[in-house]
Short mmCIF file of C-alpha atoms in Angstrom, two decimals:
data_model
loop_
_atom_site.label_atom_id
_atom_site.label_comp_id
_atom_site.label_asym_id
_atom_site.label_seq_id
_atom_site.Cartn_x
_atom_site.Cartn_y
_atom_site.Cartn_z
CA MET A 1 -116.99 267.85 242.29
CA ASP A 2 -118.61 267.17 238.39
CA THR A 3 -120.27 270.31 239.00
CA PRO A 4 -118.42 273.22 239.80
CA LEU A 5 -119.96 275.94 242.80
CA ILE A 6 -119.01 279.52 242.77
CA ALA A 7 -120.91 280.99 245.71
CA VAL A 8 -120.73 284.52 246.51
CA GLU A 9 -122.41 287.02 248.98
CA GLY A 10 -123.15 291.02 249.18
CA THR A 11 -124.63 293.57 247.17
CA TYR A 12 -125.39 292.56 243.93
CA GLU A 13 -122.54 294.91 241.98
CA GLU A 14 -120.17 292.96 244.62
CA MET A 15 -121.45 289.28 243.83
CA GLY A 16 -121.33 289.89 239.98
CA ALA A 17 -117.64 291.26 240.81
CA GLU A 18 -116.93 288.21 242.62
CA VAL A 19 -118.35 285.78 239.91
CA GLY A 20 -116.36 287.36 237.30
CA HIS A 21 -113.52 287.32 238.82
CA ARG A 22 -113.70 283.84 239.63
CA THR A 23 -114.94 282.63 236.62
CA ALA A 24 -113.07 285.34 234.08
CA ASP A 25 -111.20 282.64 232.22
CA LEU A 26 -114.98 280.44 231.68
CA VAL A 27 -116.81 283.79 230.48
CA ALA A 28 -114.00 284.67 228.21
CA ARG A 29 -114.32 281.14 226.52
CA SER A 30 -118.66 281.73 226.79
CA VAL A 31 -118.07 285.11 225.01
CA GLU A 32 -115.41 283.89 222.34
CA THR A 33 -118.06 281.36 221.89
CA TYR A 34 -121.00 283.09 221.77
CA LEU A 35 -119.63 286.02 219.36
CA ARG A 36 -119.17 282.70 216.98
CA ARG A 37 -122.48 281.85 216.84
CA PHE A 38 -123.78 285.52 216.50
CA ARG A 39 -121.90 286.03 213.36
CA ASP A 40 -122.46 282.41 212.29
CA LYS A 41 -125.86 281.78 212.66
CA SER A 42 -127.00 285.60 212.96
CA GLY A 43 -125.04 287.49 210.87
CA LEU A 44 -124.33 289.88 213.79
CA SER A 45 -120.96 291.97 212.81
CA PRO A 46 -118.76 293.11 216.41
CA ALA A 47 -120.76 296.27 216.62
CA ASP A 48 -124.03 294.85 216.08
CA VAL A 49 -123.41 292.44 218.99
CA ARG A 50 -122.36 295.39 220.83
CA ARG A 51 -124.76 297.66 220.19
CA TRP A 52 -127.12 295.08 221.58
CA GLY A 53 -125.96 294.39 224.08
CA LEU A 54 -125.82 297.96 225.66
CA THR A 55 -129.37 298.13 224.45
CA PHE A 56 -130.08 294.96 226.47
CA LEU A 57 -128.30 296.67 229.66
CA ASP A 58 -130.00 299.68 229.40
CA VAL A 59 -133.36 297.07 229.64
CA ALA A 60 -131.92 295.54 232.41
CA ARG A 61 -132.08 298.78 234.28
CA SER A 62 -135.50 299.50 233.76
CA TYR A 63 -136.77 295.92 234.43
CA ASP A 64 -134.55 295.02 238.13
CA ALA A 65 -131.92 297.00 239.35
CA GLY A 66 -130.40 294.07 241.28
CA ILE A 67 -130.07 292.26 237.49
CA ALA A 68 -128.52 295.39 236.30
CA ALA A 69 -125.53 295.83 239.11
CA MET A 70 -124.93 291.99 238.90
CA LEU A 71 -124.12 292.10 234.98
CA GLU A 72 -121.83 295.06 235.48
CA GLY A 73 -119.70 293.90 238.17
CA LEU A 74 -119.61 290.45 236.45
CA ALA A 75 -118.01 291.95 233.57
CA ALA A 76 -115.83 294.16 235.48
CA GLY A 77 -114.79 291.28 237.69
CA ALA A 78 -114.22 289.40 234.43
CA GLY A 79 -112.62 292.45 232.62
CA GLN A 80 -115.28 292.28 229.72
CA PRO A 81 -116.87 294.83 227.72
CA VAL A 82 -120.31 294.89 229.87
CA GLU A 83 -121.57 295.10 226.61
CA HIS A 84 -120.58 291.43 225.63
CA ILE A 85 -121.65 290.03 228.98
CA ALA A 86 -125.50 291.48 228.27
CA ALA A 87 -125.28 290.43 224.96
CA LEU A 88 -124.25 286.82 226.60
CA ASN A 89 -127.40 287.05 228.90
CA ALA A 90 -129.24 287.89 225.89
CA ARG A 91 -128.01 285.11 223.57
CA THR A 92 -131.64 283.59 223.23
CA GLU A 93 -132.73 287.14 221.22
CA LEU A 94 -129.53 287.28 219.18
CA LEU A 95 -129.78 283.84 217.99
CA ASP A 96 -133.53 284.06 217.60
CA GLY A 97 -135.04 282.84 213.82
CA THR A 98 -131.56 280.92 212.99
CA GLY A 99 -132.73 277.09 213.49
CA TYR A 100 -130.88 276.07 216.49
CA ASP A 101 -132.44 273.16 218.31
CA GLU A 102 -131.97 273.58 222.14
CA GLY A 103 -134.58 271.33 223.97
CA CYS A 104 -135.25 270.72 227.34
CA THR A 105 -138.33 268.20 228.93
CA SER A 106 -139.41 270.00 232.05
CA VAL A 107 -141.74 268.51 235.21
CA ALA A 108 -143.28 269.54 238.56
CA VAL A 109 -145.70 267.49 240.81
CA LEU A 110 -147.24 268.96 243.04
CA PRO A 111 -147.56 268.00 247.06
CA LYS A 112 -150.39 265.92 247.21
CA TYR A 113 -148.79 263.75 245.29
CA THR A 114 -145.08 262.73 246.50
CA ARG A 115 -144.19 260.39 248.92
CA ASP A 116 -143.09 263.38 251.31
CA GLY A 117 -146.19 266.19 250.54
CA HIS A 118 -143.20 268.32 249.03
CA THR A 119 -143.38 270.05 245.84
CA LEU A 120 -140.51 268.82 243.08
CA LEU A 121 -139.49 270.22 239.66
CA ALA A 122 -137.07 269.42 237.69
CA GLN A 123 -135.54 269.32 233.99
CA ASN A 124 -133.40 268.21 231.59
CA TRP A 125 -131.65 271.03 230.01
CA ASP A 126 -130.57 270.16 226.01
CA TRP A 127 -127.96 272.12 224.34
CA HIS A 128 -124.49 271.55 222.55
CA PRO A 129 -121.99 270.08 224.19
CA GLU A 130 -119.17 272.72 224.76
CA GLN A 131 -121.06 274.60 227.20
CA GLY A 132 -121.27 271.80 229.94
CA ALA A 133 -117.63 272.85 229.94
CA VAL A 134 -118.31 276.30 230.99
CA THR A 135 -121.44 275.56 233.01
CA PHE A 136 -121.53 275.89 237.02
CA LEU A 137 -124.04 276.11 240.03
CA LEU A 138 -124.44 279.81 240.73
CA ALA A 139 -124.90 280.46 244.41
CA THR A 140 -125.73 284.39 245.54
CA ARG A 141 -127.00 285.64 249.00
CA ASP A 142 -127.49 289.46 248.96
CA THR A 143 -127.25 291.66 251.83
CA GLU A 144 -130.93 291.08 253.51
CA GLY A 145 -129.82 286.96 253.36
CA PHE A 146 -132.59 286.30 249.75
CA ALA A 147 -130.22 283.35 248.47
CA VAL A 148 -130.23 281.75 245.17
CA LEU A 149 -129.40 278.64 243.68
CA THR A 150 -129.10 278.25 239.93
CA LEU A 151 -127.16 276.63 236.71
CA ALA A 152 -125.54 279.33 234.61
CA GLU A 153 -123.54 279.06 231.71
CA ALA A 154 -120.56 281.50 232.05
CA GLY A 155 -120.88 284.78 231.95
CA MET A 156 -124.93 284.66 232.77
CA LEU A 157 -127.09 285.26 235.23
CA ALA A 158 -129.83 282.29 235.56
CA LYS A 159 -130.98 279.43 234.53
CA SER A 160 -133.08 276.16 236.50
CA GLY A 161 -133.18 276.70 239.73
CA LEU A 162 -134.55 277.48 243.02
CA ASN A 163 -134.58 280.57 246.07
CA SER A 164 -134.61 280.81 249.55
CA ALA A 165 -138.34 281.53 249.51
CA GLY A 166 -138.94 277.95 247.97
CA LEU A 167 -139.68 279.17 244.46
CA GLY A 168 -138.33 277.41 241.55
CA VAL A 169 -137.98 277.41 237.97
CA CYS A 170 -137.28 275.57 234.81
CA ALA A 171 -136.56 276.61 231.37
CA ASN A 172 -137.93 275.54 228.18
CA ARG A 173 -136.59 276.82 224.79
CA LEU A 174 -140.13 278.17 223.12
CA GLN A 175 -140.47 280.14 219.34
CA SER A 176 -142.96 281.69 217.14
CA ASP A 177 -143.79 283.67 214.42
CA ARG A 178 -144.09 286.95 217.21
CA ASP A 179 -140.26 286.69 218.29
CA ARG A 180 -138.89 289.84 216.95
CA ALA A 181 -136.08 292.21 217.21
CA GLY A 182 -136.37 295.33 219.78
CA ALA A 183 -135.86 296.44 223.14
CA GLY A 184 -138.03 293.73 225.45
CA VAL A 185 -136.67 291.64 228.50
CA PRO A 186 -134.56 288.85 227.16
CA TYR A 187 -135.62 285.72 228.10
CA HIS A 188 -132.82 284.78 230.37
CA PHE A 189 -133.92 287.67 232.56
CA LEU A 190 -136.80 286.38 232.72
CA LEU A 191 -135.43 283.43 233.96
CA ARG A 192 -133.53 285.52 236.98
CA GLY A 193 -136.55 287.70 237.96
CA VAL A 194 -138.63 284.38 238.52
CA LEU A 195 -135.63 283.65 241.28
CA GLN A 196 -135.66 287.38 242.54
CA SER A 197 -139.33 287.58 243.59
CA GLU A 198 -140.07 286.60 247.28
CA ARG A 199 -144.06 285.33 246.23
CA MET A 200 -145.54 283.39 243.00
CA SER A 201 -147.43 286.68 242.42
CA ARG A 202 -144.25 288.80 242.42
CA ALA A 203 -142.59 286.51 240.03
CA HIS A 204 -145.66 285.91 237.53
CA ARG A 205 -145.49 289.84 237.28
CA LYS A 206 -142.19 289.61 236.63
CA VAL A 207 -142.83 287.22 233.56
CA LEU A 208 -145.88 288.56 232.44
CA ASP A 209 -145.98 292.68 232.83
CA VAL A 210 -142.77 293.14 231.11
CA PRO A 211 -142.47 293.86 227.16
CA ARG A 212 -140.57 291.02 225.86
CA VAL A 213 -139.27 290.09 221.92
CA SER A 214 -139.00 286.42 221.85
CA SER A 215 -141.14 283.22 223.25
CA GLY A 216 -140.47 280.87 225.94
CA ASN A 217 -141.45 279.05 228.53
CA LEU A 218 -141.62 278.96 232.69
CA LEU A 219 -142.73 276.70 234.65
CA ILE A 220 -142.58 277.61 238.39
CA ALA A 221 -143.36 276.18 241.13
CA ASP A 222 -143.32 276.57 244.70
CA ALA A 223 -142.78 275.40 248.73
CA GLY A 224 -146.57 276.61 249.17
CA GLY A 225 -147.78 274.00 246.62
CA GLU A 226 -148.57 275.22 243.95
CA ALA A 227 -147.20 274.99 240.22
CA ILE A 228 -147.92 276.43 236.49
CA ASP A 229 -146.01 276.62 233.80
CA LEU A 230 -145.98 280.31 231.44
CA GLU A 231 -145.67 280.83 227.93
CA VAL A 232 -145.20 283.61 226.52
CA ALA A 233 -144.22 285.26 223.49
CA PRO A 234 -144.15 289.19 222.69
CA ASP A 235 -147.65 290.82 223.49
CA VAL A 236 -149.53 287.29 224.36
CA PHE A 237 -148.63 284.74 227.09
CA GLY A 238 -150.47 281.55 228.14
CA ALA A 239 -150.63 279.58 231.51
CA LEU A 240 -151.06 275.85 231.73
CA LEU A 241 -151.92 273.97 235.38
CA PRO A 242 -150.75 270.59 236.58
CA ARG A 243 -153.26 267.92 235.81
CA ASP A 244 -153.42 264.72 238.29
CA GLY A 245 -150.96 266.60 240.11
CA LEU A 246 -148.27 267.06 237.28
CA LEU A 247 -147.23 269.40 235.12
CA THR A 248 -145.02 268.59 232.01
CA HIS A 249 -143.66 270.96 229.63
CA SER A 250 -141.12 270.60 226.31
CA ASN A 251 -140.28 272.73 223.43
CA HIS A 252 -144.09 273.85 221.98
CA PHE A 253 -146.51 275.91 223.30
CA GLN A 254 -149.49 273.78 224.13
CA ALA A 255 -151.69 276.68 225.46
CA GLU A 256 -154.01 278.01 222.59
CA LEU A 257 -152.52 281.27 221.62
CA PRO A 258 -152.84 283.78 218.07
CA LEU A 259 -149.14 282.78 216.83
CA GLU A 260 -147.41 280.08 214.58
CA ASP A 261 -144.97 277.80 216.46
CA ARG A 262 -141.69 277.54 214.70
CA LYS A 263 -140.20 274.50 216.65
CA ALA A 264 -142.85 271.91 217.02
CA ALA A 265 -141.91 270.39 213.72
CA SER A 266 -137.99 270.52 214.36
CA SER A 267 -137.03 270.63 217.92
CA GLY A 268 -136.24 266.20 218.89
CA LEU A 269 -139.36 264.43 219.81
CA THR A 270 -140.73 268.27 221.79
CA LEU A 271 -144.63 266.58 220.77
CA LEU A 272 -144.14 263.12 222.85
CA ARG A 273 -141.15 263.91 225.31
CA HIS A 274 -143.33 265.93 227.75
CA GLU A 275 -146.12 263.37 227.80
CA ARG A 276 -143.42 260.47 228.04
CA VAL A 277 -142.34 261.81 231.17
CA ARG A 278 -146.49 262.22 232.55
CA HIS A 279 -146.50 258.43 230.94
CA LEU A 280 -143.74 257.30 233.37
CA LEU A 281 -145.00 259.56 236.18
CA GLU A 282 -148.48 259.02 236.22
CA ASP A 283 -149.22 255.32 238.04
CA THR A 284 -146.85 256.76 240.51
CA ALA A 285 -148.48 260.38 241.14
CA ALA A 286 -151.79 258.18 241.41
CA ASP A 287 -150.39 256.20 244.45
CA ARG A 288 -149.53 259.47 245.92
CA ALA A 289 -145.80 258.10 246.35
CA ILE A 290 -143.67 259.97 243.53
CA GLY A 291 -139.96 260.77 245.23
CA LEU A 292 -137.33 262.46 243.45
CA GLU A 293 -136.19 258.99 242.37
CA HIS A 294 -138.98 258.23 239.98
CA VAL A 295 -138.16 261.95 238.61
CA VAL A 296 -134.68 261.12 237.85
CA ALA A 297 -135.72 257.60 236.74
CA ALA A 298 -138.26 259.28 234.24
CA LEU A 299 -135.07 262.13 232.95
CA ARG A 300 -133.18 258.99 232.07
CA ASP A 301 -135.55 257.48 229.72
CA HIS A 302 -134.18 256.62 226.60
CA TYR A 303 -137.08 256.16 224.41
CA SER A 304 -136.64 257.11 220.99
CA PHE A 305 -132.88 257.19 221.72
CA PRO A 306 -130.73 259.19 220.93
CA ASP A 307 -133.74 262.04 220.37
CA GLY A 308 -135.60 260.89 224.11
CA VAL A 309 -135.54 262.78 227.32
CA CYS A 310 -132.67 261.70 228.23
CA ARG A 311 -130.74 262.86 224.72
CA HIS A 312 -127.51 261.66 223.15
CA LEU A 313 -125.21 262.41 220.14
CA ASP A 314 -127.04 262.04 217.22
CA PRO A 315 -124.42 260.08 214.61
CA ASP A 316 -125.49 261.89 211.66
CA ALA A 317 -125.64 265.33 213.25
CA THR A 318 -123.00 267.96 212.23
CA PRO A 319 -121.15 269.74 214.61
CA ALA A 320 -122.93 272.88 214.70
CA GLU A 321 -126.53 271.00 214.80
CA GLU A 322 -124.81 268.53 218.18
CA CYS A 323 -127.37 268.02 220.93
CA HIS A 324 -127.81 266.75 224.04
CA THR A 325 -128.65 266.68 227.60
CA VAL A 326 -126.12 268.84 228.75
CA TYR A 327 -127.24 269.05 232.60
CA SER A 328 -130.05 267.53 234.07
CA VAL A 329 -131.29 269.03 237.34
CA VAL A 330 -134.15 267.65 240.26
CA MET A 331 -135.54 270.31 243.07
CA ASP A 332 -137.07 269.69 246.39
CA LEU A 333 -138.11 272.78 247.10
CA ASP A 334 -139.72 272.42 250.06
CA ALA A 335 -136.49 271.14 251.63
CA ARG A 336 -134.56 273.64 249.34
CA GLU A 337 -132.43 271.33 247.88
CA LEU A 338 -130.95 270.87 244.56
CA ALA A 339 -128.87 267.92 243.00
CA ILE A 340 -127.40 267.83 239.67
CA ALA A 341 -125.73 265.57 237.30
CA GLY A 342 -124.03 266.71 233.77
CA ALA A 343 -124.03 265.06 230.84
CA PRO A 344 -124.90 261.81 230.17
CA PRO A 345 -127.19 261.87 233.35
CA CYS A 346 -128.40 258.52 233.02
CA ALA A 347 -124.39 257.58 233.78
CA ARG A 348 -123.59 259.27 236.49
CA PRO A 349 -124.72 259.93 240.45
CA PHE A 350 -126.32 263.62 241.11
CA GLU A 351 -124.70 265.91 243.24
CA ARG A 352 -127.03 266.88 245.66
CA TRP A 353 -126.89 270.63 247.60
CA ALA A 354 -128.54 272.18 250.13
CA LEU A 355 -129.63 275.95 249.81
CA ASP A 356 -128.04 276.74 253.41
CA GLU A 357 -125.47 275.11 252.91
CA VAL A 358 -123.50 276.54 250.05
CA PHE A 359 -122.21 279.56 251.32
CA LYS A 360 -120.22 277.50 254.01
CA PRO A 361 -116.31 277.62 253.03
CA ASP A 362 -116.26 273.51 253.36
CA ALA A 363 -119.48 272.99 251.09
CA ALA A 364 -119.54 269.75 249.51
CA PRO A 365 -122.31 267.95 247.80
CA GLU A 366 -123.76 264.68 248.75
CA LEU A 367 -123.55 262.27 245.82
CA CYS A 368 -127.25 260.32 245.51
CA PHE A 369 -129.12 258.56 242.44
CA ASP A 370 -125.95 256.42 241.58
CA PRO A 371 -126.96 254.88 238.22
CA ASP A 372 -125.10 251.49 239.64
CA THR A 373 -127.06 251.04 242.26
CA ASP A 374 -130.91 249.77 241.48
CA GLY A 375 -130.62 252.15 238.30
CA GLY A 376 -130.20 254.86 241.12
CA ARG A 377 -133.74 254.59 241.71
CA ARG A 378 -133.75 254.41 245.72
CA SER A 379 -131.10 257.41 247.54
CA PRO A 380 -131.17 257.58 251.10
CA ALA A 381 -129.89 261.20 250.72
CA TRP A 382 -133.49 261.85 249.57
#
């Protein structure tokens, strides 16, 4: 199994403590890495990080009691100061304005345009290579039976994923001149907030009706057959809807908002990546025949190598600037299934997980989309 799975059940504090205990070594590495980045990229002293961590912990308590309880439990289980764990989950905000290139390409397909009549959601996550080793699939099931399956960096609670209500989310980094220091809800809290939502309307409120201090993009879809893209920044937001069954996004604002986009010019090929995915899928969408194998093929695309949808390391980049596709994630929201491949996803099979199976003691993934079999375009698993 290339991508570790950590599955926990119980109260939110109990789940956090179990995750922290089982990933303590990874959390320690993640804390060390981000403390160094906060110092080197943002000029934050250890005291600064602790102060901001406590600030964002207070924000979590006001935003979502379950998230706060998981953070506190995770810190205790991993033997880490809770302010460091809160700071990890606010790493977007603490690194804001440093010019780092965290990319991502996301896509949703409405069920009317898919072969099986299911809502599909997927993305490539582009980030520093070293984070791949401390990233895993996190499955949680609370005392009411509500379950979440999400990609997560050690010490953090969410990234792209889905829940037992059939709702999923993908993440794309955005940056604007409105971004600022302050006590707003961190971007990764918003992602977990969406995944804690039992319906689309509640997910919208968890993203939009809260104070924010940073920009970000959330592509949200559900088994009810709808998808929406929410571009958020401090005090403003925009919404994008599917066109001809497809909704795609990368790392720049597409809605008309009163702000200056500060990633459009620098983030690798962002102005084309989302349209490239659309171009690769639109003919099959017109035939109402898209399957996840077509989405996988689009996410493996190498146009403008090494900076394409499937991003590879740039030989001219310094170690601090290195960025590639760390993970590729594809989801069938009706089936409540998620498949994932690590770097490079163009050369690896995906591991498929069903949400109702991940909590079994003998849970194991099923391989699919093997690149050595017809380019991974066909797989009986789907």
